Short mmCIF file of C-alpha atoms in Angstrom, two decimals:
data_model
loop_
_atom_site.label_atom_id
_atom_site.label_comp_id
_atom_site.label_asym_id
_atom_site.label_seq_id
_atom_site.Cartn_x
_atom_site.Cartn_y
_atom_site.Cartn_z
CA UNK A 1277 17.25 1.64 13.77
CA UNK A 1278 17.94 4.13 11.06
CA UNK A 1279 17.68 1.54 8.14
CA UNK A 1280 14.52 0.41 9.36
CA UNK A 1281 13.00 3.77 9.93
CA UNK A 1282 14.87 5.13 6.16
CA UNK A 1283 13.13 1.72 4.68
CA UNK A 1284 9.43 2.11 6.38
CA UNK A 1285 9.83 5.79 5.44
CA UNK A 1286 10.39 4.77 1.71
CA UNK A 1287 7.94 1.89 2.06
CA UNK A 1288 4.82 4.72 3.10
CA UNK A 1289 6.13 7.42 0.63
CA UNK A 1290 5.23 5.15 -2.19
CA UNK A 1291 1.62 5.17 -1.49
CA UNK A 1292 -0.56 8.58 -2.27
CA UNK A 1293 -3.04 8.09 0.11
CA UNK A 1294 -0.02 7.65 2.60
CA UNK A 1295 2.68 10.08 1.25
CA UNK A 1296 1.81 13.56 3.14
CA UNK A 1297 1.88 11.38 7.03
CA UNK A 1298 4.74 8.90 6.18
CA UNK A 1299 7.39 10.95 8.06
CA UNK A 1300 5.35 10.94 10.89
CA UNK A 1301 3.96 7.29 11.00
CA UNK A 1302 7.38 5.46 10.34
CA UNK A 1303 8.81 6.61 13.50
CA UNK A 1304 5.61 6.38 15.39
CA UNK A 1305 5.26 2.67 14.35
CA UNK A 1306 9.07 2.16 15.41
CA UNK A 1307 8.66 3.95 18.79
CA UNK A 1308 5.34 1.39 19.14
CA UNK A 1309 7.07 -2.07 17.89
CA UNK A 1310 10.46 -1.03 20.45
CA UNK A 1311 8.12 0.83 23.46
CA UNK A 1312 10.71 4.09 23.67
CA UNK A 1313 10.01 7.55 23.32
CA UNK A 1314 10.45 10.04 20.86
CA UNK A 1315 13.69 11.07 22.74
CA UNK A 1316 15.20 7.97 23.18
CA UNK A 1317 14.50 7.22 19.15
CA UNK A 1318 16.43 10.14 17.92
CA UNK A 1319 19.05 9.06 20.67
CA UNK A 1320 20.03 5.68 19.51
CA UNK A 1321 19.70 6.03 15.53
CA UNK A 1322 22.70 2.99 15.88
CA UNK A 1323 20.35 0.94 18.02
CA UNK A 1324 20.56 -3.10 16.51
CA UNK A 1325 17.35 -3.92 16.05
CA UNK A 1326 16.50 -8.00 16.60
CA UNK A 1327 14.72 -10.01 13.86
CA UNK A 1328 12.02 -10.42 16.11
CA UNK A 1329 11.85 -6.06 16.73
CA UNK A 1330 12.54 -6.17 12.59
CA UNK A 1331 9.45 -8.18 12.13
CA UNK A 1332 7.23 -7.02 13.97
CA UNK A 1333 8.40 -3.58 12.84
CA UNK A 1334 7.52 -4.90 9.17
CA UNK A 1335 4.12 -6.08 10.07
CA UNK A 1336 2.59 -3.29 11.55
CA UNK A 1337 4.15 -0.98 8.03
CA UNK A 1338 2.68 -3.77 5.98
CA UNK A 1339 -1.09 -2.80 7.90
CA UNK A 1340 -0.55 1.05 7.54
CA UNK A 1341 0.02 0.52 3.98
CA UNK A 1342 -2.98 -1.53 3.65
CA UNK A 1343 -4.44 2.09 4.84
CA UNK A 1344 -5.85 1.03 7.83
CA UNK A 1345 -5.94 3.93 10.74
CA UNK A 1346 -2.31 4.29 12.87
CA UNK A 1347 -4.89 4.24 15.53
CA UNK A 1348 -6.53 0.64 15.18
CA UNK A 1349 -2.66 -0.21 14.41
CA UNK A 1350 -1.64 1.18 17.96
CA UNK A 1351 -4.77 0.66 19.69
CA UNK A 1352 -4.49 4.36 21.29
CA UNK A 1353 -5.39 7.84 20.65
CA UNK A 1354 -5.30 10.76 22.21
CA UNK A 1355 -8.77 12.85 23.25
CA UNK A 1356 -8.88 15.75 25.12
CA UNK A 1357 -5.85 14.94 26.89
CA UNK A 1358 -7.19 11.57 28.05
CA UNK A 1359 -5.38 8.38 26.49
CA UNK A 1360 -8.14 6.58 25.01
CA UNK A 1361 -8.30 2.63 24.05
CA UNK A 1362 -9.76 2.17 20.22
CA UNK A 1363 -10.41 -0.83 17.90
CA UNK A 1364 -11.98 -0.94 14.82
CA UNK A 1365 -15.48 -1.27 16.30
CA UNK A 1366 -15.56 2.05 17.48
CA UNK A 1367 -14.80 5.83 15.31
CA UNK A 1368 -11.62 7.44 15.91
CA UNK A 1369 -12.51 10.19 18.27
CA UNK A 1370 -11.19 13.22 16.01
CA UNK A 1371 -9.82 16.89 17.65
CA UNK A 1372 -12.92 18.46 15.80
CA UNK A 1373 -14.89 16.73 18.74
CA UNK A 1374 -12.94 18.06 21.07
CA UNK A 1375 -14.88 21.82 20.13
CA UNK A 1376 -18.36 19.59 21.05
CA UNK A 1377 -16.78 19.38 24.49
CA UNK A 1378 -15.11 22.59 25.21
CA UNK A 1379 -18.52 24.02 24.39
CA UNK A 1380 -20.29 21.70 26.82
CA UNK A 1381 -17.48 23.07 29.75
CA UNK A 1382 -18.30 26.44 28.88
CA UNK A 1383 -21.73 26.30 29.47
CA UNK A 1384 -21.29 24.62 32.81
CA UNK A 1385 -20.17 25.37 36.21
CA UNK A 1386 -17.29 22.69 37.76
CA UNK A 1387 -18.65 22.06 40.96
CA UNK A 1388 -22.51 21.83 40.33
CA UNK A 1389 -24.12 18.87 40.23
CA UNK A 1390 -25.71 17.59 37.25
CA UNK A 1391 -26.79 14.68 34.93
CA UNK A 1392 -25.32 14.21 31.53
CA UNK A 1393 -26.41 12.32 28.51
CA UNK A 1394 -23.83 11.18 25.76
CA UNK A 1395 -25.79 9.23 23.00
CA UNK A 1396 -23.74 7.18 20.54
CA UNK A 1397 -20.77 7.23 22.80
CA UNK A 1398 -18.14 4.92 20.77
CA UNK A 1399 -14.95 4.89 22.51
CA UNK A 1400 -16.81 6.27 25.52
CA UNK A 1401 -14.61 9.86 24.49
CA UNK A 1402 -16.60 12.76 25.05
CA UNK A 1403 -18.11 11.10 28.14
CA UNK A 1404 -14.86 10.83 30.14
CA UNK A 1405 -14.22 14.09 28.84
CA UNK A 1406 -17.01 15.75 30.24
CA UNK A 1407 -16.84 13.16 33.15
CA UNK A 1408 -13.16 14.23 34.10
CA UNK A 1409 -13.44 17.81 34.30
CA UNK A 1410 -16.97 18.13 35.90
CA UNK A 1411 -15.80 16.10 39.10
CA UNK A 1412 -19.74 15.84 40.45
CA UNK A 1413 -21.26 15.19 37.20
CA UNK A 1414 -22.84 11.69 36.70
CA UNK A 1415 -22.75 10.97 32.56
CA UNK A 1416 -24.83 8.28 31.07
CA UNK A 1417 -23.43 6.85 27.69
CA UNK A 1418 -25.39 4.71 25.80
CA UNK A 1419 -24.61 3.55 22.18
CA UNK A 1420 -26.10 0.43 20.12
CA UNK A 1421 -23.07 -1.47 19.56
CA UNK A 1422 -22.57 -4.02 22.32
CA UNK A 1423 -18.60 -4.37 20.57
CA UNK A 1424 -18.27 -0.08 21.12
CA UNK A 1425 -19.87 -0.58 24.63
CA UNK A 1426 -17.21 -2.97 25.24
CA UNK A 1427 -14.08 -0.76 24.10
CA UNK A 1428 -16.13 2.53 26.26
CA UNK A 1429 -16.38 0.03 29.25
CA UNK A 1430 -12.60 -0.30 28.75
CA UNK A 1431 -11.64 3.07 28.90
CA UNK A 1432 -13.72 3.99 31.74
CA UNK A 1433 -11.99 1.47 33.92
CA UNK A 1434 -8.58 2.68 32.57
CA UNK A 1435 -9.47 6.51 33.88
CA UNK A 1436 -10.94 5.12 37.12
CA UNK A 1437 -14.45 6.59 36.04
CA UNK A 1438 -17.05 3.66 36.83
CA UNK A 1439 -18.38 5.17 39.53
CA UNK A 1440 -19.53 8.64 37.79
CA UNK A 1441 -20.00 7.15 33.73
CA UNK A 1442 -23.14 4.43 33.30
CA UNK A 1443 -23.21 2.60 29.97
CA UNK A 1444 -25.99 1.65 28.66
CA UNK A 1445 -26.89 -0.42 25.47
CA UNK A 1446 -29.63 1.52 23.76
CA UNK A 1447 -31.03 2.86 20.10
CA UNK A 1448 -31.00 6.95 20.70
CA UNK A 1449 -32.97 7.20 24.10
CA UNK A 1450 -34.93 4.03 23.74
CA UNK A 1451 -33.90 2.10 26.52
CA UNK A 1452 -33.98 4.95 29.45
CA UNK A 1453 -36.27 5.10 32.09
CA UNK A 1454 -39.85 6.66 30.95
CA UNK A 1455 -39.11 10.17 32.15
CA UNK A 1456 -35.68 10.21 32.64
CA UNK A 1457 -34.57 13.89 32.31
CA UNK A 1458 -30.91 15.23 31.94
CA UNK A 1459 -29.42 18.72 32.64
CA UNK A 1460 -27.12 18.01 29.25
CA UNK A 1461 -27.66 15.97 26.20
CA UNK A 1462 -24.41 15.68 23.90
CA UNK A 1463 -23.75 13.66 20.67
CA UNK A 1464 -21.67 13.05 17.30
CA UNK A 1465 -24.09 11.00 15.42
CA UNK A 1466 -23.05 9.85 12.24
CA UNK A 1467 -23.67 12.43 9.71
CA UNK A 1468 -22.19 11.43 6.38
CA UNK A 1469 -24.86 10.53 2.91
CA UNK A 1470 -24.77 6.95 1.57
CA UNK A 1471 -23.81 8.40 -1.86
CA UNK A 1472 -20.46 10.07 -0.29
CA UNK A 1473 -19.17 7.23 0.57
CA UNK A 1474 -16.23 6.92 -2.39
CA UNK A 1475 -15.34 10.22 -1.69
CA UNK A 1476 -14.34 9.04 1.77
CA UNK A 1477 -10.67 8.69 2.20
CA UNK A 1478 -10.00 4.80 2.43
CA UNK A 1479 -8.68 4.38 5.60
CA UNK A 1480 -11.79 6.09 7.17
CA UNK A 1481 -14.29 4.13 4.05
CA UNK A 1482 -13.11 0.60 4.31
CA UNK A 1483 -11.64 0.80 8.33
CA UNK A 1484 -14.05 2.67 10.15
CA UNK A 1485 -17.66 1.39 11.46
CA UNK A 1486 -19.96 2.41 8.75
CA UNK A 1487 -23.08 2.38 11.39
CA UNK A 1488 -20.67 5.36 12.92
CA UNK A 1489 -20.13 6.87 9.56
CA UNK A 1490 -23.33 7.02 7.59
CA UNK A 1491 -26.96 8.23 8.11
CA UNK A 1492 -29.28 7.94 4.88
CA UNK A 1493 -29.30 9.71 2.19
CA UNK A 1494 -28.86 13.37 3.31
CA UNK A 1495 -26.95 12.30 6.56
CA UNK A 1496 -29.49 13.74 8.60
CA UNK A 1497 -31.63 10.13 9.34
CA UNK A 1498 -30.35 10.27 12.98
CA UNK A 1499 -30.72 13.98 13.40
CA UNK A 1500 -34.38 13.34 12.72
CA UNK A 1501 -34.93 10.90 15.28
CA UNK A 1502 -32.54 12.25 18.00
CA UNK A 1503 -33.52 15.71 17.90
CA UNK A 1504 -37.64 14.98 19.25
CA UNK A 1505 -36.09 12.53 21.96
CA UNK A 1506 -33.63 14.63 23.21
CA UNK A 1507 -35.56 17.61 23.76
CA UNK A 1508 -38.33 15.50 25.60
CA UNK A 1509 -35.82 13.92 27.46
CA UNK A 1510 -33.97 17.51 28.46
#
């Protein structure tokens, strides 16, 4: 277990883009590939590893150099305390979102009633959120990927949530009801100009859904679309 971690270490250290995270994602790829905790790694640095543990060890260092996310690798990340499913069809919910929602709870009483709109959900992330700690909230998530819907769907089964989160496939607020009104409106459209994207670091660039990433020329394309239908719609 030490070799293998010492080698993968090595292995990530040689690559820039990789060098400041690589004593952090070796071992997190090794406690993946073997299913132990942190505690249990640092344990057993004599553990044998089998050539089947060795190779799939390998492969999954092989995709991180490649620089694609730890967290399509994994298929997990963490969101507000909620373990969330990802795949490469949806953005990596980041810890800056998690600010969108703690503003959201501060403006809102636990215990009240109330209708919530998430638009361009993704990974479904800041509805469960919002969903989870406003226990008689009812959140409606819509995004236009049918693949993101599908990974959102997933997540709200996993936190028992189907009941309280709708999903809905929809561009902005297109496909609600004519007069549909909502107590909240949230979002994290995609915000990023077309001519920034090679100043993007690659394994956001060439990993992460660009329809998630980019919004015209000034970034703002969506802004000028959502903000109209949103405020009609609060």
């Amino acid at each position: 277990l030490r070799e293998a971690l010492t080698g993968a270490t090595s292995q990530l250290d040689q690559t820039p883009d990789l060098r400041g995270d690589a004593l952090r994602d070796a071992p997190l790829r090794l406690r993946h590939t073997l299913g132990i905790s942190h505690a249990a790694l640092l344990a057993n640095p004599d553990r044998i590893l089998s050539r089947d543990q060795q190779a799939a060890y390998q492969a999954l260092i092989l995709r991180r150099l490649t620089n694609e996310p730890i967290q399509y690798i994994t298929g997990e990340q963490e969101f507000y305390g909620l373990a969330l499913t990802v795949s490469s069809a949806v953005l990596i919910p980041r810890p800056e979102t998690e600010i969108l929602v703690e503003a959201v709870l501060c403006e809102l009483q636990r215990e009240v009633p109330l209708r919530l709109l998430d638009i361009g959900t993704g990974s479904g992330a800041i509805a469960l959120a919002l969903a989870h700690h406003l226990p008689k909230a009812r959140v409606t998530a819509v995004d236009l990927s049918s693949a993101a819907l599908e990974v959102a769907a997933a997540n709200v089964a996993r936190h028992n949530l189907a009941e309280r989160i709708d999903l809905l496939a929809s561009d902005l607020l297109a496909a609600l009801a004519p007069g549909e009104a909502f107590d909240v409106i949230v979002s994290n459209p995609p915000y990023v100009p077309t001519a920034d994207r090679d100043a993007l670091p690659p394994q956001v660039r060439d990993f992460e859904p660009a329809s998630a990433l980019f919004a015209g020329s000034t970034g703002l394309d969506l802004y000028r679309r959502l903000v109209p239908q949103a405020h009609a719609a609060l």
